[in-house]
């Protein structure tokens, strides 16, 4: 018997693939709080994250490796939606024992005679910090990046007078859906009850009415206050009742 004659012999349709949301982030971004909120609100959609370096912060979107990417501005915004999130504090990284070690904060103008290194030319911030440790020069980085790599034999101090960097969330402008919108809302601090969150628009099942625990018997009759005529003899001794006239 063929599948046309007996539908039960036809192969079952393939099950749809489970949606997985993937995002990348550059060094210095700490996505832990967003991951925790996602797992609380969207437990049915797995979240995958991985770190990208400055050179791949956008390519992970174009090659499909990630749905969203936390990037460090500036970036080419063509074909992307980009939401700036926060500005980073710059620091100057110097070899251990450098004179800036005695200060908590350093002004850029006071370092005019110093040699500065370029992290991109040296292959990234971690490699550049290792070069700094050798005494070849100083390096300006976001504080979060310097703390992330924490290379031995280097010190970092707050730097004033230098432009700060900014972290933003980027994703392809033609790839927005409710799952991505949910993640964007979490990153922007929207609560689970926000009307702008897709998950808040899902109609929740109505609760069943609570059973009547008063029993199935007939309704109780309302209590009626009963009045009694006062006992004229109450509280009087024998023979105390006055005799009326006959």
Short mmCIF file of N, CA and C in Angstrom, two decimals, residues 103-235:
data_model
loop_
_atom_site.label_atom_id
_atom_site.label_comp_id
_atom_site.label_asym_id
_atom_site.label_seq_id
_atom_site.Cartn_x
_atom_site.Cartn_y
_atom_site.Cartn_z
N UNK A 103 50.10 58.32 41.44
CA UNK A 103 48.90 59.13 41.29
C UNK A 103 47.67 58.24 41.09
N UNK A 104 46.51 58.77 41.45
CA UNK A 104 45.26 58.08 41.17
C UNK A 104 44.69 58.48 39.82
N UNK A 105 45.06 59.67 39.36
CA UNK A 105 44.55 60.22 38.11
C UNK A 105 45.64 61.02 37.44
N UNK A 106 45.71 60.94 36.11
CA UNK A 106 46.76 61.62 35.35
C UNK A 106 46.12 62.41 34.21
N UNK A 107 46.64 63.59 33.96
CA UNK A 107 46.16 64.41 32.84
C UNK A 107 46.97 64.10 31.60
N UNK A 108 46.29 64.03 30.46
CA UNK A 108 46.97 63.70 29.21
C UNK A 108 48.05 64.73 28.89
N UNK A 109 47.81 65.99 29.21
CA UNK A 109 48.79 67.04 28.88
C UNK A 109 50.09 66.87 29.67
N UNK A 110 50.04 66.17 30.79
CA UNK A 110 51.26 65.93 31.57
C UNK A 110 52.11 64.79 31.00
N UNK A 111 51.59 64.12 29.98
CA UNK A 111 52.32 62.99 29.39
C UNK A 111 52.77 63.31 27.97
N UNK A 112 52.93 64.61 27.68
CA UNK A 112 53.25 65.03 26.31
C UNK A 112 54.59 64.47 25.83
N UNK A 113 55.52 64.21 26.73
CA UNK A 113 56.85 63.74 26.31
C UNK A 113 56.95 62.21 26.28
N UNK A 114 55.86 61.53 26.60
CA UNK A 114 55.87 60.06 26.62
C UNK A 114 55.63 59.50 25.22
N UNK A 115 56.06 58.27 25.00
CA UNK A 115 55.81 57.55 23.76
C UNK A 115 54.56 56.69 23.93
N UNK A 116 53.60 56.86 23.02
CA UNK A 116 52.36 56.09 23.11
C UNK A 116 52.32 55.02 22.02
N UNK A 117 51.81 53.87 22.37
CA UNK A 117 51.70 52.74 21.46
C UNK A 117 50.28 52.65 20.91
N UNK A 118 50.14 52.00 19.75
CA UNK A 118 48.83 51.79 19.13
C UNK A 118 48.47 50.31 19.28
N UNK A 119 47.37 50.05 20.00
CA UNK A 119 46.99 48.67 20.28
C UNK A 119 46.66 47.91 19.00
N UNK A 120 45.99 48.55 18.03
CA UNK A 120 45.62 47.86 16.80
C UNK A 120 46.86 47.45 16.00
N UNK A 121 47.86 48.32 15.96
CA UNK A 121 49.07 48.01 15.21
C UNK A 121 49.86 46.86 15.86
N UNK A 122 49.67 46.66 17.15
CA UNK A 122 50.41 45.62 17.86
C UNK A 122 49.62 44.31 17.98
N UNK A 123 48.46 44.26 17.34
CA UNK A 123 47.71 43.02 17.33
C UNK A 123 46.64 42.90 18.40
N UNK A 124 46.28 44.02 19.03
CA UNK A 124 45.22 43.97 20.02
C UNK A 124 45.69 44.46 21.38
N UNK A 125 44.75 44.73 22.27
CA UNK A 125 45.11 45.32 23.57
C UNK A 125 45.95 44.42 24.46
N UNK A 126 45.71 43.12 24.45
CA UNK A 126 46.47 42.24 25.33
C UNK A 126 47.95 42.21 24.94
N UNK A 127 48.21 42.07 23.64
CA UNK A 127 49.59 42.08 23.17
C UNK A 127 50.24 43.44 23.42
N UNK A 128 49.46 44.51 23.20
CA UNK A 128 50.00 45.85 23.41
C UNK A 128 50.36 46.07 24.88
N UNK A 129 49.58 45.55 25.80
CA UNK A 129 49.89 45.69 27.23
C UNK A 129 51.16 44.92 27.60
N UNK A 130 51.39 43.80 26.94
CA UNK A 130 52.63 43.06 27.17
C UNK A 130 53.84 43.85 26.69
N UNK A 131 53.65 44.58 25.58
CA UNK A 131 54.73 45.44 25.09
C UNK A 131 54.97 46.59 26.07
N UNK A 132 53.91 47.13 26.65
CA UNK A 132 54.04 48.18 27.65
C UNK A 132 54.83 47.67 28.84
N UNK A 133 54.58 46.43 29.25
CA UNK A 133 55.28 45.86 30.40
C UNK A 133 56.79 45.79 30.17
N UNK A 134 57.19 45.73 28.90
CA UNK A 134 58.62 45.69 28.59
C UNK A 134 59.27 47.06 28.67
N UNK A 135 58.46 48.13 28.82
CA UNK A 135 59.00 49.47 28.92
C UNK A 135 59.10 50.21 27.60
N UNK A 136 58.42 49.72 26.55
CA UNK A 136 58.54 50.34 25.22
C UNK A 136 57.70 51.59 25.08
N UNK A 137 56.74 51.83 25.98
CA UNK A 137 55.90 53.01 25.85
C UNK A 137 54.64 52.87 26.68
N UNK A 138 53.76 53.85 26.55
CA UNK A 138 52.49 53.85 27.27
C UNK A 138 51.35 53.55 26.31
N UNK A 139 50.20 53.28 26.91
CA UNK A 139 49.05 52.86 26.11
C UNK A 139 47.78 53.45 26.71
N UNK A 140 46.91 53.95 25.85
CA UNK A 140 45.61 54.44 26.30
C UNK A 140 44.55 53.42 25.93
N UNK A 141 43.79 52.99 26.93
CA UNK A 141 42.75 51.98 26.73
C UNK A 141 41.53 52.33 27.56
N UNK A 142 40.38 51.75 27.22
CA UNK A 142 39.24 51.85 28.15
C UNK A 142 39.57 51.11 29.45
N UNK A 143 39.11 51.64 30.56
CA UNK A 143 39.41 51.01 31.84
C UNK A 143 38.93 49.56 31.88
N UNK A 144 37.77 49.28 31.30
CA UNK A 144 37.23 47.92 31.32
C UNK A 144 38.14 46.94 30.58
N UNK A 145 38.79 47.40 29.52
CA UNK A 145 39.68 46.52 28.76
C UNK A 145 40.96 46.25 29.56
N UNK A 146 41.53 47.30 30.16
CA UNK A 146 42.75 47.12 30.96
C UNK A 146 42.50 46.17 32.12
N UNK A 147 41.32 46.27 32.74
CA UNK A 147 41.00 45.38 33.85
C UNK A 147 40.74 43.96 33.37
N UNK A 148 40.17 43.84 32.18
CA UNK A 148 39.88 42.50 31.66
C UNK A 148 41.14 41.70 31.43
N UNK A 149 42.14 42.30 30.81
CA UNK A 149 43.38 41.56 30.50
C UNK A 149 44.34 41.54 31.69
N UNK A 150 44.43 42.64 32.43
CA UNK A 150 45.20 42.67 33.67
C UNK A 150 46.59 42.03 33.50
N UNK A 151 47.35 42.56 32.56
CA UNK A 151 48.68 42.02 32.27
C UNK A 151 49.65 42.32 33.41
N UNK A 152 50.42 41.33 33.78
CA UNK A 152 51.38 41.47 34.87
C UNK A 152 52.43 42.54 34.53
N UNK A 153 52.92 43.19 35.57
CA UNK A 153 53.97 44.22 35.46
C UNK A 153 53.50 45.48 34.73
N UNK A 154 52.20 45.75 34.80
CA UNK A 154 51.68 47.02 34.27
C UNK A 154 50.80 47.67 35.33
N UNK A 155 50.66 48.99 35.21
CA UNK A 155 49.75 49.73 36.08
C UNK A 155 48.85 50.59 35.20
N UNK A 156 47.65 50.84 35.67
CA UNK A 156 46.70 51.66 34.91
C UNK A 156 46.16 52.75 35.81
N UNK A 157 46.09 53.96 35.30
CA UNK A 157 45.56 55.09 36.06
C UNK A 157 44.53 55.85 35.21
N UNK A 158 43.52 56.40 35.89
CA UNK A 158 42.51 57.19 35.18
C UNK A 158 43.18 58.31 34.39
N UNK A 159 42.66 58.57 33.21
CA UNK A 159 43.26 59.58 32.34
C UNK A 159 42.22 60.65 32.04
N UNK A 160 42.56 61.92 32.32
CA UNK A 160 41.69 63.04 31.99
C UNK A 160 42.23 63.76 30.76
N UNK A 161 41.32 64.40 30.06
CA UNK A 161 41.73 65.15 28.87
C UNK A 161 41.79 64.30 27.62
N UNK A 162 41.43 63.04 27.70
CA UNK A 162 41.44 62.15 26.54
C UNK A 162 40.00 61.78 26.19
N UNK A 163 39.68 61.66 24.91
CA UNK A 163 38.30 61.30 24.54
C UNK A 163 37.97 59.89 25.01
N UNK A 164 36.74 59.71 25.50
CA UNK A 164 36.31 58.39 25.93
C UNK A 164 35.78 57.57 24.76
N UNK A 165 35.68 56.29 24.96
CA UNK A 165 35.10 55.41 23.95
C UNK A 165 33.68 55.06 24.37
N UNK A 166 32.91 54.53 23.41
CA UNK A 166 31.51 54.25 23.68
C UNK A 166 31.14 52.85 23.21
N UNK A 167 30.34 52.17 24.04
CA UNK A 167 29.86 50.84 23.70
C UNK A 167 28.45 50.96 23.13
N UNK A 168 28.16 50.20 22.09
CA UNK A 168 26.85 50.22 21.45
C UNK A 168 26.42 48.80 21.11
N UNK A 169 25.14 48.63 20.90
CA UNK A 169 24.59 47.34 20.46
C UNK A 169 24.20 47.48 19.00
N UNK A 170 24.68 46.55 18.16
CA UNK A 170 24.42 46.62 16.72
C UNK A 170 23.83 45.31 16.22
N UNK A 171 22.97 45.41 15.20
CA UNK A 171 22.42 44.23 14.55
C UNK A 171 21.94 44.63 13.15
N UNK A 172 21.85 43.68 12.23
CA UNK A 172 21.43 44.01 10.86
C UNK A 172 20.04 44.63 10.85
N UNK A 173 19.88 45.70 10.09
CA UNK A 173 18.61 46.43 10.07
C UNK A 173 17.48 45.62 9.46
N UNK A 174 17.80 44.58 8.68
CA UNK A 174 16.74 43.78 8.04
C UNK A 174 16.49 42.48 8.79
N UNK A 175 17.00 42.36 10.01
CA UNK A 175 16.87 41.08 10.73
C UNK A 175 16.16 41.22 12.07
N UNK A 176 15.39 42.29 12.23
CA UNK A 176 14.71 42.50 13.51
C UNK A 176 13.47 41.62 13.62
N UNK A 177 13.31 40.91 14.72
CA UNK A 177 12.10 40.15 15.00
C UNK A 177 11.80 40.28 16.49
N UNK A 178 10.79 39.57 16.97
CA UNK A 178 10.38 39.72 18.35
C UNK A 178 11.43 39.23 19.33
N UNK A 179 12.18 38.19 18.95
CA UNK A 179 13.22 37.67 19.84
C UNK A 179 14.33 38.70 20.01
N UNK A 180 14.76 39.29 18.91
CA UNK A 180 15.79 40.34 18.98
C UNK A 180 15.27 41.55 19.73
N UNK A 181 14.00 41.92 19.49
CA UNK A 181 13.42 43.06 20.19
C UNK A 181 13.37 42.80 21.70
N UNK A 182 13.13 41.58 22.08
CA UNK A 182 13.11 41.24 23.51
C UNK A 182 14.48 41.46 24.13
N UNK A 183 15.54 41.02 23.43
CA UNK A 183 16.89 41.18 23.94
C UNK A 183 17.27 42.67 24.02
N UNK A 184 16.90 43.43 23.01
CA UNK A 184 17.18 44.86 23.00
C UNK A 184 16.52 45.53 24.21
N UNK A 185 15.29 45.16 24.48
CA UNK A 185 14.59 45.74 25.62
C UNK A 185 15.26 45.42 26.94
N UNK A 186 15.76 44.20 27.07
CA UNK A 186 16.47 43.81 28.29
C UNK A 186 17.74 44.64 28.46
N UNK A 187 18.48 44.81 27.37
CA UNK A 187 19.72 45.59 27.43
C UNK A 187 19.41 47.05 27.78
N UNK A 188 18.30 47.56 27.31
CA UNK A 188 17.95 48.96 27.56
C UNK A 188 17.27 49.15 28.91
N UNK A 189 17.10 48.07 29.65
CA UNK A 189 16.59 48.20 31.00
C UNK A 189 15.09 48.15 31.13
N UNK A 190 14.38 47.72 30.11
CA UNK A 190 12.93 47.63 30.23
C UNK A 190 12.54 46.48 31.16
N UNK A 191 11.50 46.69 31.91
CA UNK A 191 11.03 45.65 32.83
C UNK A 191 10.22 44.61 32.06
N UNK A 192 9.98 43.48 32.73
CA UNK A 192 9.21 42.41 32.09
C UNK A 192 7.78 42.83 31.80
N UNK A 193 7.27 43.83 32.54
CA UNK A 193 5.88 44.28 32.35
C UNK A 193 5.77 45.43 31.35
N UNK A 194 6.89 45.88 30.79
CA UNK A 194 6.86 47.00 29.86
C UNK A 194 6.02 46.64 28.63
N UNK A 195 5.17 47.56 28.20
CA UNK A 195 4.32 47.32 27.03
C UNK A 195 5.13 47.22 25.75
N UNK A 196 6.39 47.64 25.79
CA UNK A 196 7.24 47.58 24.60
C UNK A 196 7.97 46.24 24.48
N UNK A 197 7.84 45.40 25.50
CA UNK A 197 8.47 44.08 25.45
C UNK A 197 7.53 43.09 24.78
N UNK A 198 7.97 42.38 23.73
CA UNK A 198 7.11 41.40 23.07
C UNK A 198 6.57 40.34 24.02
N UNK A 199 7.38 39.93 25.00
CA UNK A 199 6.93 38.89 25.92
C UNK A 199 5.79 39.36 26.80
N UNK A 200 5.67 40.67 27.01
CA UNK A 200 4.59 41.20 27.86
C UNK A 200 3.27 41.20 27.12
N UNK A 201 3.29 41.08 25.80
CA UNK A 201 2.06 41.10 25.01
C UNK A 201 1.42 39.72 24.88
N UNK A 202 2.13 38.69 25.33
CA UNK A 202 1.58 37.34 25.25
C UNK A 202 0.47 37.21 26.28
N UNK A 203 -0.72 36.80 25.81
CA UNK A 203 -1.85 36.68 26.71
C UNK A 203 -1.66 35.52 27.65
N UNK A 204 -1.70 35.80 28.93
CA UNK A 204 -1.50 34.76 29.93
C UNK A 204 -2.81 34.01 30.16
N UNK A 205 -2.74 32.69 30.38
CA UNK A 205 -3.96 31.92 30.61
C UNK A 205 -4.66 32.39 31.87
N UNK A 206 -6.00 32.44 31.76
CA UNK A 206 -6.77 32.87 32.91
C UNK A 206 -6.79 31.79 33.98
N UNK A 207 -6.75 32.21 35.21
CA UNK A 207 -6.76 31.27 36.32
C UNK A 207 -8.17 30.72 36.52
N UNK A 208 -8.24 29.42 36.84
CA UNK A 208 -9.51 28.80 37.13
C UNK A 208 -10.07 29.37 38.43
N UNK A 209 -11.39 29.56 38.49
CA UNK A 209 -11.97 30.06 39.75
C UNK A 209 -11.75 29.08 40.88
N UNK A 210 -11.53 29.60 42.07
CA UNK A 210 -11.30 28.74 43.21
C UNK A 210 -12.58 28.01 43.58
N UNK A 211 -12.50 26.71 43.96
CA UNK A 211 -13.70 25.95 44.31
C UNK A 211 -14.33 26.49 45.58
N UNK A 212 -15.67 26.38 45.63
CA UNK A 212 -16.41 26.81 46.80
C UNK A 212 -16.26 25.77 47.90
N UNK A 213 -15.54 26.13 48.95
CA UNK A 213 -15.25 25.19 50.02
C UNK A 213 -16.30 25.24 51.13
N UNK A 214 -17.42 25.92 50.89
CA UNK A 214 -18.44 26.02 51.92
C UNK A 214 -19.39 24.83 51.91
N UNK A 215 -19.17 23.89 51.00
CA UNK A 215 -20.02 22.71 50.95
C UNK A 215 -21.17 22.89 50.00
N UNK A 216 -21.90 21.79 49.78
CA UNK A 216 -23.00 21.81 48.82
C UNK A 216 -24.36 21.90 49.49
N UNK A 217 -24.37 22.00 50.83
CA UNK A 217 -25.64 22.07 51.54
C UNK A 217 -26.39 23.34 51.24
N UNK A 218 -27.62 23.36 51.69
CA UNK A 218 -28.44 24.54 51.45
C UNK A 218 -27.88 25.75 52.16
N UNK A 219 -28.35 26.87 51.74
CA UNK A 219 -27.89 28.11 52.35
C UNK A 219 -28.37 28.20 53.78
N UNK A 220 -27.49 28.67 54.62
CA UNK A 220 -27.84 28.81 56.02
C UNK A 220 -28.82 29.96 56.20
N UNK A 221 -29.76 29.73 57.11
CA UNK A 221 -30.71 30.79 57.39
C UNK A 221 -30.03 31.89 58.19
N UNK A 222 -30.32 33.08 57.86
CA UNK A 222 -29.70 34.17 58.62
C UNK A 222 -30.17 34.15 60.07
N UNK A 223 -29.23 34.45 60.92
CA UNK A 223 -29.56 34.49 62.34
C UNK A 223 -30.44 35.70 62.64
N UNK A 224 -31.49 35.43 63.45
CA UNK A 224 -32.40 36.52 63.82
C UNK A 224 -32.29 36.73 65.32
N UNK A 225 -32.08 37.91 65.71
CA UNK A 225 -31.97 38.20 67.15
C UNK A 225 -33.32 37.96 67.82
N UNK A 226 -33.32 37.14 68.83
CA UNK A 226 -34.56 36.83 69.54
C UNK A 226 -34.69 37.71 70.77
N UNK A 227 -35.85 38.18 70.97
CA UNK A 227 -36.11 39.04 72.12
C UNK A 227 -36.98 38.30 73.13
N UNK A 228 -36.65 38.45 74.36
CA UNK A 228 -37.40 37.79 75.43
C UNK A 228 -37.98 38.86 76.35
N UNK A 229 -39.16 38.53 76.85
CA UNK A 229 -39.79 39.47 77.79
C UNK A 229 -39.02 39.44 79.09
N UNK A 230 -38.78 40.55 79.71
CA UNK A 230 -38.03 40.57 80.97
C UNK A 230 -38.79 39.83 82.06
N UNK A 231 -38.07 39.15 82.90
CA UNK A 231 -38.67 38.43 84.03
C UNK A 231 -38.85 39.41 85.18
N UNK A 232 -40.07 39.70 85.51
CA UNK A 232 -40.27 40.72 86.56
C UNK A 232 -39.79 40.28 87.92
N UNK A 233 -39.66 38.95 88.12
CA UNK A 233 -39.24 38.46 89.43
C UNK A 233 -37.73 38.33 89.56
N UNK A 234 -37.02 38.54 88.47
CA UNK A 234 -35.57 38.35 88.51
C UNK A 234 -34.92 39.43 89.36
N UNK A 235 -34.10 38.97 90.30
CA UNK A 235 -33.35 39.91 91.13
C UNK A 235 -34.10 40.37 92.37
#
